[in-house]
Amino acid sequence: MAARHKRKNQQSKAHREFISESEETLEGMRGGLADLMDQRVDPARDGEIDPDLINTIFRAAHSLKGLAGMFGLDSLGRLAHHLEDVLDGLRLGRNSPNSPAIDLLDEAVRLFASLLPQVGSDDFEENSVSPVDDLIARIEVALEDAVNVPDELAGLDLDPSLLRALTEYEEHRLRENLRRGRHLSLVDTTFEILSFEEGLAEISAAIKEVGEVVSTLPSPGEVPESQIRFSLLAATKISAEELAARLEFSHTSVRSISAPAAVEEAHPSEPDSASSRASEPPEAGLQAGSEPPEAGAASEMDSLRSISATVRVDIKKLDDLMNMVGELSIQRASILDIVQRLSREPSTARIGGELGRVHKLLDRKLNELQSGVLEVRMVPLRQVFEKLSRVVRRLQRDLGKDVAIDFSGSDTELDKLIVEQLVDPLMHVVRNAFDHAIETAEERRNVGKPERGEIFITASQRGNHVVIEVRDDGRGIDFDLVRRVAAERGLVPADAQMTEKETLDLLFEPGFSTRGSISSTSGRGVGMDVVRTNLVAMGGMVEISTTAGLGSCVTLTLPITLAIIQALIVGVENQRFAIPLNSVLETLSVDPGSIQTSEGRELLNLRGEALPLRRLSDEFRLTDTGAARDRQFVVVLGLGDRRTGLLVDTLEGQKDTVIKAIQGPIEQVRGIAGATEDGENGAILVIDVASILDDAARRRDAA
Amino acid sequence: MSGSESQERKQAEAGADWESLAHSAAHAKLGGADESEMLRELLVFLLNGTRYAISVDRVREIVRLRAITPMPHVPEEILGVIPLRGAVVQVVDLRLRLELESTAATRRTRIIILHGDDGRITGILVDAVQEVVRVPEDEIRPAAAGDGEAVAEIFLRGEDFVSILDLDRVMEFHVVQ
């Protein structure tokens, strides 16, 4: 009974996912098709469609097909497949842009969009089959008037090996450009291996200003070890000589291939490199290429070549890998234990030594493996930022406010798992800023602000943490309003005196919202408390700061990786706890006598500064075994610029741990971030440093 | 009947046989019971000498008692957590939860690992696990009012009544932070 219920839930969740991903893709397709229609009739273009545009639309159709396949939606998949066919025909010159098949593209997209909302309904397949089949039949008829393209690659001054390396698509582009009377040139250029991507991008952009880069191929030939050489096949309206003049890059030469011509040097920035280039022999294999390229020269139609060489990996697999590495680590520790025991006995000392050497190597390799797996999990924040851009664009449409969103630090990398969990909270913060913080155009005008609001999102890495700031230039947070609403909701007594920080903290209370009505974008009151809970669950924290009239800033602090982290194991009252090492600033051994008490709180004099102390046994209300200790330890915790010392009984060393979320009926336990396995001894609870620092700060402010 | 005709008939029969064989095999795999005769599969365990039962499809596995690490800030019915093949799971003391007297652990003490609809797992500590039974629906009665909120239904097994626990009720904890 329960199993069936679960399956049904999963079905509709899957369908919802499909609908949302498809919607986005369809939107992109619509925009692309609109552009295509424009280009079709643009006299300046002479019927030539931008190949990048066709590729983009093609990729969108391909995505749709893949999505439909993944979710088992047969008729939609077939429709997308035919879309692909039409676009492919267009790409390869088999269909002209004026073919009736292109007109049907728009209809197909509209049909797709109209069917989309019904996905997931019981008789979807039945209902969708006939409209889809009808359209497919019409598309097939339209596709039959394909155009056969004569071979024009004969007569090109191009090395046959280079021609063979071209894909069918690139060949088509070559022919197309030839037919339009463009100049074809081979641009030969050399870069340093460490920075070639930028150089390549620059030179491609320069060529694209006056034409098209048909293909970019790494080129064999003699180059120093630190460098790499490329050949770019360019089709331009200007001659090779003019192209050479435009390409002011060092180590670059341009050769015309549409007719045999002399080698032209580009104007390099350093004179000496020019002379060294001039003395090198011209491109190897210069022949009057009269033999036609081999039939089916290119490798099989690699239509997805523009997509980068990456592999999509299920996060669960990465998690499993991480777990395995963690478990290997535990075994390695056991081996070390055995090594130590063997080394102690004279009779086994030698074997112990041998095993010890093996262990050292194993340890090193394991660390490398761990780093490798961790790296695989790291993704740049760029993806999240792109999603946020889309969200803002949609919000602009829905709410009619003009707001610009700027990003910086999109290269900052975070564990994929964290990034996945970050998207929703970040989106909510951005929506809040958009909806609540930024005033309407009129209000802004009245206070002298530019009508267009701004939201800045910056990400930066600080040690073992990543800090993401969402800053807006809106109205700032009205402390009085917050206090009033909180009093109305009974969260605080009506006449409570609160500091600014305490007032801001109220925003994190569940059910808090200063909006009277619930707008469709936010104000449902499930806001900042969920953001905070999510952040804390990840071992991070969130803070708000604000200036009335000028704007607010929400700061999210996150650990870089949730995966294997180093933890300090401490003992308190016969129980062990783990503290993430990235939040530990230092550890000290203290004489109980050196602990001072001031206003009921304990402090330690740390190099002239008062460090507030907190006993772990108090924090967790552990039973005090009453054992007298003549020596205790203080673990100095730090996150951002907060500091607190945690008083513990013993320090038991460091351990590589994989923090697991604690499963069970109690969802969130204050002060505990998760737990880690301790071999046979059960589990060790991992302390949530942020909440301890939070509590300490709160107590301090309350004084 | 001619040779080829009898051949055909044999084949037709064989085909039919195959079909019915496939049907009954599938049916058997799905639990076999005819729709009209609904059976509920329940795991029966012992708690303080009394027999209780829970629906089998909520049971993920049963493990022996192991070191339970206590957790702070939780109700006392949550004994703590145990590691379980890569996960860390809270363990509920079912005796405390049902407000029964506590007894010492024995060799037969077990932790039943349950999973909820949302995929979350929890462990419950019981004195002993006894058996899995299939009880026809019509033998299951609603429990009397006095049996407490956690017991929704009961059935007769041999001479005793077995109380079927409403797991969602049992796992509902109201936590005051």
PDB file of C-alpha atoms in Angstrom, chain A residues 435-657:
ATOM      1  CA  ASP A 435      10.130  42.041  -3.681  1.00  0.00           C
ATOM      2  CA  HIS A 436      10.610  43.708  -0.318  1.00  0.00           C
ATOM      3  CA  ALA A 437      13.819  45.627  -0.344  1.00  0.00           C
ATOM      4  CA  ILE A 438      13.836  47.410  -3.661  1.00  0.00           C
ATOM      5  CA  GLU A 439      11.352  50.228  -3.872  1.00  0.00           C
ATOM      6  CA  THR A 440       9.091  50.939  -6.838  1.00  0.00           C
ATOM      7  CA  ALA A 441      10.452  53.240  -9.507  1.00  0.00           C
ATOM      8  CA  GLU A 442       8.363  56.090  -8.181  1.00  0.00           C
ATOM      9  CA  GLU A 443       9.533  55.698  -4.601  1.00  0.00           C
ATOM     10  CA  ARG A 444      13.105  55.593  -5.773  1.00  0.00           C
ATOM     11  CA  ARG A 445      12.701  58.706  -7.823  1.00  0.00           C
ATOM     12  CA  ASN A 446      11.264  60.488  -4.809  1.00  0.00           C
ATOM     13  CA  VAL A 447      14.326  59.774  -2.728  1.00  0.00           C
ATOM     14  CA  GLY A 448      16.762  60.591  -5.455  1.00  0.00           C
ATOM     15  CA  LYS A 449      17.843  57.061  -6.308  1.00  0.00           C
ATOM     16  CA  PRO A 450      18.197  55.893  -9.895  1.00  0.00           C
ATOM     17  CA  GLU A 451      14.960  54.277 -11.017  1.00  0.00           C
ATOM     18  CA  ARG A 452      16.686  51.034 -11.679  1.00  0.00           C
ATOM     19  CA  GLY A 453      17.373  49.048  -8.558  1.00  0.00           C
ATOM     20  CA  GLU A 454      20.488  46.980  -8.170  1.00  0.00           C
ATOM     21  CA  ILE A 455      21.238  43.655  -6.589  1.00  0.00           C
ATOM     22  CA  PHE A 456      24.884  42.649  -6.267  1.00  0.00           C
ATOM     23  CA  ILE A 457      25.863  39.102  -5.618  1.00  0.00           C
ATOM     24  CA  THR A 458      29.494  38.480  -4.795  1.00  0.00           C
ATOM     25  CA  ALA A 459      31.169  35.233  -3.935  1.00  0.00           C
ATOM     26  CA  SER A 460      34.623  34.828  -2.539  1.00  0.00           C
ATOM     27  CA  GLN A 461      36.640  32.164  -0.873  1.00  0.00           C
ATOM     28  CA  ARG A 462      37.966  32.904   2.591  1.00  0.00           C
ATOM     29  CA  GLY A 463      40.079  30.066   3.850  1.00  0.00           C
ATOM     30  CA  ASN A 464      37.896  27.019   4.247  1.00  0.00           C
ATOM     31  CA  HIS A 465      34.733  28.946   3.688  1.00  0.00           C
ATOM     32  CA  VAL A 466      32.962  30.591   0.836  1.00  0.00           C
ATOM     33  CA  VAL A 467      31.180  33.836   1.555  1.00  0.00           C
ATOM     34  CA  ILE A 468      28.277  34.890  -0.652  1.00  0.00           C
ATOM     35  CA  GLU A 469      26.860  38.379  -0.223  1.00  0.00           C
ATOM     36  CA  VAL A 470      23.558  39.517  -1.625  1.00  0.00           C
ATOM     37  CA  ARG A 471      23.522  43.268  -1.474  1.00  0.00           C
ATOM     38  CA  ASP A 472      20.684  45.515  -2.572  1.00  0.00           C
ATOM     39  CA  ASP A 473      20.360  49.281  -2.817  1.00  0.00           C
ATOM     40  CA  GLY A 474      16.780  49.270  -1.626  1.00  0.00           C
ATOM     41  CA  ARG A 475      15.036  50.774   1.309  1.00  0.00           C
ATOM     42  CA  GLY A 476      16.843  48.933   4.054  1.00  0.00           C
ATOM     43  CA  ILE A 477      15.098  47.175   6.912  1.00  0.00           C
ATOM     44  CA  ASP A 478      12.701  49.170   9.014  1.00  0.00           C
ATOM     45  CA  PHE A 479      13.473  48.127  12.576  1.00  0.00           C
ATOM     46  CA  ASP A 480      10.279  49.599  13.985  1.00  0.00           C
ATOM     47  CA  LEU A 481       8.136  47.749  11.492  1.00  0.00           C
ATOM     48  CA  VAL A 482       9.885  44.510  12.312  1.00  0.00           C
ATOM     49  CA  ARG A 483       9.392  45.005  16.028  1.00  0.00           C
ATOM     50  CA  ARG A 484       5.755  45.857  15.547  1.00  0.00           C
ATOM     51  CA  VAL A 485       5.013  42.829  13.407  1.00  0.00           C
ATOM     52  CA  ALA A 486       6.883  40.579  15.811  1.00  0.00           C
ATOM     53  CA  ALA A 487       4.841  41.952  18.697  1.00  0.00           C
ATOM     54  CA  GLU A 488       1.634  41.435  16.714  1.00  0.00           C
ATOM     55  CA  ARG A 489       2.580  37.834  16.111  1.00  0.00           C
ATOM     56  CA  GLY A 490       3.335  37.330  19.734  1.00  0.00           C
ATOM     57  CA  LEU A 491       6.965  36.580  19.052  1.00  0.00           C
ATOM     58  CA  VAL A 492       8.040  39.253  21.519  1.00  0.00           C
ATOM     59  CA  PRO A 493       6.217  41.238  24.193  1.00  0.00           C
ATOM     60  CA  ALA A 494       4.824  44.515  22.887  1.00  0.00           C
ATOM     61  CA  ASP A 495       7.151  46.754  24.834  1.00  0.00           C
ATOM     62  CA  ALA A 496      10.297  44.723  24.465  1.00  0.00           C
ATOM     63  CA  GLN A 497      13.497  46.639  24.197  1.00  0.00           C
ATOM     64  CA  MET A 498      15.651  45.097  21.559  1.00  0.00           C
ATOM     65  CA  THR A 499      18.992  45.843  20.046  1.00  0.00           C
ATOM     66  CA  GLU A 500      19.290  46.118  16.313  1.00  0.00           C
ATOM     67  CA  LYS A 501      20.866  42.700  16.137  1.00  0.00           C
ATOM     68  CA  GLU A 502      18.040  41.124  18.097  1.00  0.00           C
ATOM     69  CA  THR A 503      15.529  42.814  15.818  1.00  0.00           C
ATOM     70  CA  LEU A 504      17.260  41.473  12.761  1.00  0.00           C
ATOM     71  CA  ASP A 505      17.276  38.036  14.348  1.00  0.00           C
ATOM     72  CA  LEU A 506      13.497  38.165  14.466  1.00  0.00           C
ATOM     73  CA  LEU A 507      13.475  37.970  10.713  1.00  0.00           C
ATOM     74  CA  PHE A 508      14.687  34.407  11.084  1.00  0.00           C
ATOM     75  CA  GLU A 509      11.735  33.346  13.159  1.00  0.00           C
ATOM     76  CA  PRO A 510       9.448  30.866  11.428  1.00  0.00           C
ATOM     77  CA  GLY A 511       6.294  32.439  10.098  1.00  0.00           C
ATOM     78  CA  PHE A 512       7.688  35.936  10.062  1.00  0.00           C
ATOM     79  CA  SER A 513       6.821  38.247   7.237  1.00  0.00           C
ATOM     80  CA  THR A 514       6.299  41.989   7.220  1.00  0.00           C
ATOM     81  CA  ARG A 515       4.104  41.826   4.165  1.00  0.00           C
ATOM     82  CA  GLY A 516       0.398  42.118   4.846  1.00  0.00           C
ATOM     83  CA  SER A 517      -0.667  40.216   1.789  1.00  0.00           C
ATOM     84  CA  ILE A 518       1.016  37.220   0.327  1.00  0.00           C
ATOM     85  CA  SER A 519       2.368  38.076  -3.077  1.00  0.00           C
ATOM     86  CA  SER A 520       2.952  35.357  -5.555  1.00  0.00           C
ATOM     87  CA  THR A 521       6.665  35.666  -5.334  1.00  0.00           C
ATOM     88  CA  SER A 522       7.260  35.823  -1.609  1.00  0.00           C
ATOM     89  CA  GLY A 523       5.725  36.953   1.603  1.00  0.00           C
ATOM     90  CA  ARG A 524       4.395  33.580   2.449  1.00  0.00           C
ATOM     91  CA  GLY A 525       6.407  33.716   5.603  1.00  0.00           C
ATOM     92  CA  VAL A 526       8.381  30.585   4.888  1.00  0.00           C
ATOM     93  CA  GLY A 527      11.365  32.670   4.276  1.00  0.00           C
ATOM     94  CA  MET A 528      14.432  33.428   6.236  1.00  0.00           C
ATOM     95  CA  ASP A 529      13.921  30.721   8.812  1.00  0.00           C
ATOM     96  CA  VAL A 530      14.159  28.084   6.129  1.00  0.00           C
ATOM     97  CA  VAL A 531      17.182  29.822   4.677  1.00  0.00           C
ATOM     98  CA  ARG A 532      18.866  29.735   8.040  1.00  0.00           C
ATOM     99  CA  THR A 533      17.914  26.131   8.709  1.00  0.00           C
ATOM    100  CA  ASN A 534      19.278  25.095   5.343  1.00  0.00           C
ATOM    101  CA  LEU A 535      22.480  26.994   5.848  1.00  0.00           C
ATOM    102  CA  VAL A 536      23.023  25.627   9.325  1.00  0.00           C
ATOM    103  CA  ALA A 537      22.360  22.106   8.111  1.00  0.00           C
ATOM    104  CA  MET A 538      25.242  22.644   5.728  1.00  0.00           C
ATOM    105  CA  GLY A 539      27.487  23.837   8.495  1.00  0.00           C
ATOM    106  CA  GLY A 540      27.208  27.456   7.463  1.00  0.00           C
ATOM    107  CA  MET A 541      25.453  30.555   8.657  1.00  0.00           C
ATOM    108  CA  VAL A 542      23.508  33.549   7.455  1.00  0.00           C
ATOM    109  CA  GLU A 543      23.565  37.127   8.665  1.00  0.00           C
ATOM    110  CA  ILE A 544      21.776  40.299   7.718  1.00  0.00           C
ATOM    111  CA  SER A 545      23.012  43.835   7.927  1.00  0.00           C
ATOM    112  CA  THR A 546      21.184  46.934   6.819  1.00  0.00           C
ATOM    113  CA  THR A 547      21.295  50.704   6.544  1.00  0.00           C
ATOM    114  CA  ALA A 548      17.985  52.542   6.481  1.00  0.00           C
ATOM    115  CA  GLY A 549      17.313  54.049   3.089  1.00  0.00           C
ATOM    116  CA  LEU A 550      20.476  52.702   1.527  1.00  0.00           C
ATOM    117  CA  GLY A 551      19.986  48.972   1.366  1.00  0.00           C
ATOM    118  CA  SER A 552      20.666  45.657   3.017  1.00  0.00           C
ATOM    119  CA  CYS A 553      23.126  42.852   2.742  1.00  0.00           C
ATOM    120  CA  VAL A 554      22.528  39.168   3.390  1.00  0.00           C
ATOM    121  CA  THR A 555      25.719  37.263   3.967  1.00  0.00           C
ATOM    122  CA  LEU A 556      25.853  33.498   3.576  1.00  0.00           C
ATOM    123  CA  THR A 557      28.898  31.685   4.874  1.00  0.00           C
ATOM    124  CA  LEU A 558      29.451  28.097   3.810  1.00  0.00           C
ATOM    125  CA  PRO A 559      32.130  25.489   4.238  1.00  0.00           C
ATOM    126  CA  ILE A 560      33.741  24.653   0.932  1.00  0.00           C
ATOM    127  CA  THR A 561      32.952  21.013   1.120  1.00  0.00           C
ATOM    128  CA  LEU A 562      30.617  18.859   3.063  1.00  0.00           C
ATOM    129  CA  ALA A 563      32.413  15.752   2.110  1.00  0.00           C
ATOM    130  CA  ILE A 564      35.442  14.638   4.022  1.00  0.00           C
ATOM    131  CA  ILE A 565      36.470  17.216   6.507  1.00  0.00           C
ATOM    132  CA  GLN A 566      39.037  17.171   9.190  1.00  0.00           C
ATOM    133  CA  ALA A 567      37.676  17.220  12.679  1.00  0.00           C
ATOM    134  CA  LEU A 568      39.120  17.617  16.098  1.00  0.00           C
ATOM    135  CA  ILE A 569      37.929  14.931  18.484  1.00  0.00           C
ATOM    136  CA  VAL A 570      37.359  16.120  22.020  1.00  0.00           C
ATOM    137  CA  GLY A 571      36.178  14.372  25.126  1.00  0.00           C
ATOM    138  CA  VAL A 572      33.692  15.748  27.595  1.00  0.00           C
ATOM    139  CA  GLU A 573      32.324  13.761  30.488  1.00  0.00           C
ATOM    140  CA  ASN A 574      33.115  10.395  28.920  1.00  0.00           C
ATOM    141  CA  GLN A 575      31.553  11.269  25.644  1.00  0.00           C
ATOM    142  CA  ARG A 576      33.366  12.202  22.495  1.00  0.00           C
ATOM    143  CA  PHE A 577      32.489  14.954  20.064  1.00  0.00           C
ATOM    144  CA  ALA A 578      33.921  16.102  16.769  1.00  0.00           C
ATOM    145  CA  ILE A 579      34.556  19.742  15.915  1.00  0.00           C
ATOM    146  CA  PRO A 580      35.158  20.674  12.255  1.00  0.00           C
ATOM    147  CA  LEU A 581      38.752  21.753  12.114  1.00  0.00           C
ATOM    148  CA  ASN A 582      38.092  24.554   9.657  1.00  0.00           C
ATOM    149  CA  SER A 583      36.374  26.459  12.417  1.00  0.00           C
ATOM    150  CA  VAL A 584      39.038  25.812  15.012  1.00  0.00           C
ATOM    151  CA  LEU A 585      41.500  28.629  15.358  1.00  0.00           C
ATOM    152  CA  GLU A 586      43.654  27.097  18.042  1.00  0.00           C
ATOM    153  CA  THR A 587      43.615  24.819  21.058  1.00  0.00           C
ATOM    154  CA  LEU A 588      45.011  25.625  24.463  1.00  0.00           C
ATOM    155  CA  SER A 589      45.678  23.783  27.630  1.00  0.00           C
ATOM    156  CA  VAL A 590      44.424  25.749  30.593  1.00  0.00           C
ATOM    157  CA  ASP A 591      44.787  25.680  34.287  1.00  0.00           C
ATOM    158  CA  PRO A 592      41.272  25.986  35.769  1.00  0.00           C
ATOM    159  CA  GLY A 593      42.579  28.755  37.920  1.00  0.00           C
ATOM    160  CA  SER A 594      43.194  30.985  34.947  1.00  0.00           C
ATOM    161  CA  ILE A 595      39.534  31.065  34.041  1.00  0.00           C
ATOM    162  CA  GLN A 596      37.966  34.313  35.127  1.00  0.00           C
ATOM    163  CA  THR A 597      34.342  34.907  35.799  1.00  0.00           C
ATOM    164  CA  SER A 598      32.661  38.166  34.990  1.00  0.00           C
ATOM    165  CA  GLU A 599      28.964  38.796  35.350  1.00  0.00           C
ATOM    166  CA  GLY A 600      28.208  35.131  35.545  1.00  0.00           C
ATOM    167  CA  ARG A 601      30.152  34.253  32.430  1.00  0.00           C
ATOM    168  CA  GLU A 602      33.530  32.674  32.097  1.00  0.00           C
ATOM    169  CA  LEU A 603      36.366  34.305  30.239  1.00  0.00           C
ATOM    170  CA  LEU A 604      39.916  33.554  29.406  1.00  0.00           C
ATOM    171  CA  ASN A 605      42.638  36.062  28.916  1.00  0.00           C
ATOM    172  CA  LEU A 606      43.971  35.191  25.476  1.00  0.00           C
ATOM    173  CA  ARG A 607      46.931  37.345  24.599  1.00  0.00           C
ATOM    174  CA  GLY A 608      45.329  40.379  26.106  1.00  0.00           C
ATOM    175  CA  GLU A 609      41.846  39.796  24.769  1.00  0.00           C
ATOM    176  CA  ALA A 610      38.919  38.438  26.676  1.00  0.00           C
ATOM    177  CA  LEU A 611      37.755  35.196  25.129  1.00  0.00           C
ATOM    178  CA  PRO A 612      34.289  34.153  26.232  1.00  0.00           C
ATOM    179  CA  LEU A 613      34.199  30.546  27.294  1.00  0.00           C
ATOM    180  CA  ARG A 614      31.503  27.998  27.083  1.00  0.00           C
ATOM    181  CA  ARG A 615      31.586  24.587  28.681  1.00  0.00           C
ATOM    182  CA  LEU A 616      30.602  21.832  26.329  1.00  0.00           C
ATOM    183  CA  SER A 617      29.097  19.977  29.224  1.00  0.00           C
ATOM    184  CA  ASP A 618      26.801  22.941  29.905  1.00  0.00           C
ATOM    185  CA  GLU A 619      26.066  23.447  26.253  1.00  0.00           C
ATOM    186  CA  PHE A 620      24.707  19.957  26.014  1.00  0.00           C
ATOM    187  CA  ARG A 621      23.616  19.603  29.600  1.00  0.00           C
ATOM    188  CA  LEU A 622      25.616  16.458  30.052  1.00  0.00           C
ATOM    189  CA  THR A 623      25.605  14.931  33.443  1.00  0.00           C
ATOM    190  CA  ASP A 624      28.514  16.229  35.383  1.00  0.00           C
ATOM    191  CA  THR A 625      30.453  13.246  36.663  1.00  0.00           C
ATOM    192  CA  GLY A 626      31.972  15.642  39.110  1.00  0.00           C
ATOM    193  CA  ALA A 627      35.468  14.470  38.398  1.00  0.00           C
ATOM    194  CA  ALA A 628      37.988  17.049  39.463  1.00  0.00           C
ATOM    195  CA  ARG A 629      40.240  18.091  36.663  1.00  0.00           C
ATOM    196  CA  ASP A 630      43.491  19.830  37.125  1.00  0.00           C
ATOM    197  CA  ARG A 631      43.859  20.541  33.496  1.00  0.00           C
ATOM    198  CA  GLN A 632      41.322  21.336  30.877  1.00  0.00           C
ATOM    199  CA  PHE A 633      41.447  22.385  27.281  1.00  0.00           C
ATOM    200  CA  VAL A 634      39.997  25.274  25.406  1.00  0.00           C
ATOM    201  CA  VAL A 635      39.177  24.958  21.740  1.00  0.00           C
ATOM    202  CA  VAL A 636      39.029  28.433  20.236  1.00  0.00           C
ATOM    203  CA  LEU A 637      36.242  28.496  17.651  1.00  0.00           C
ATOM    204  CA  GLY A 638      35.977  31.142  14.988  1.00  0.00           C
ATOM    205  CA  LEU A 639      33.601  31.817  12.122  1.00  0.00           C
ATOM    206  CA  GLY A 640      33.631  35.171  10.425  1.00  0.00           C
ATOM    207  CA  ASP A 641      34.805  37.482  13.146  1.00  0.00           C
ATOM    208  CA  ARG A 642      33.120  35.734  16.011  1.00  0.00           C
ATOM    209  CA  ARG A 643      35.188  33.983  18.634  1.00  0.00           C
ATOM    210  CA  THR A 644      34.343  31.667  21.486  1.00  0.00           C
ATOM    211  CA  GLY A 645      36.345  29.208  23.498  1.00  0.00           C
ATOM    212  CA  LEU A 646      34.877  25.798  24.121  1.00  0.00           C
ATOM    213  CA  LEU A 647      35.925  24.167  27.356  1.00  0.00           C
ATOM    214  CA  VAL A 648      36.484  20.432  27.094  1.00  0.00           C
ATOM    215  CA  ASP A 649      38.070  17.705  29.184  1.00  0.00           C
ATOM    216  CA  THR A 650      40.340  15.993  26.721  1.00  0.00           C
ATOM    217  CA  LEU A 651      41.726  16.461  23.249  1.00  0.00           C
ATOM    218  CA  GLU A 652      41.902  13.251  21.324  1.00  0.00           C
ATOM    219  CA  GLY A 653      43.446  14.134  18.053  1.00  0.00           C
ATOM    220  CA  GLN A 654      42.349  14.793  14.524  1.00  0.00           C
ATOM    221  CA  LYS A 655      40.297  12.562  12.319  1.00  0.00           C
ATOM    222  CA  ASP A 656      39.127  12.617   8.758  1.00  0.00           C
ATOM    223  CA  THR A 657      35.399  12.460   9.018  1.00  0.00           C
TER     224      THR A 657
END
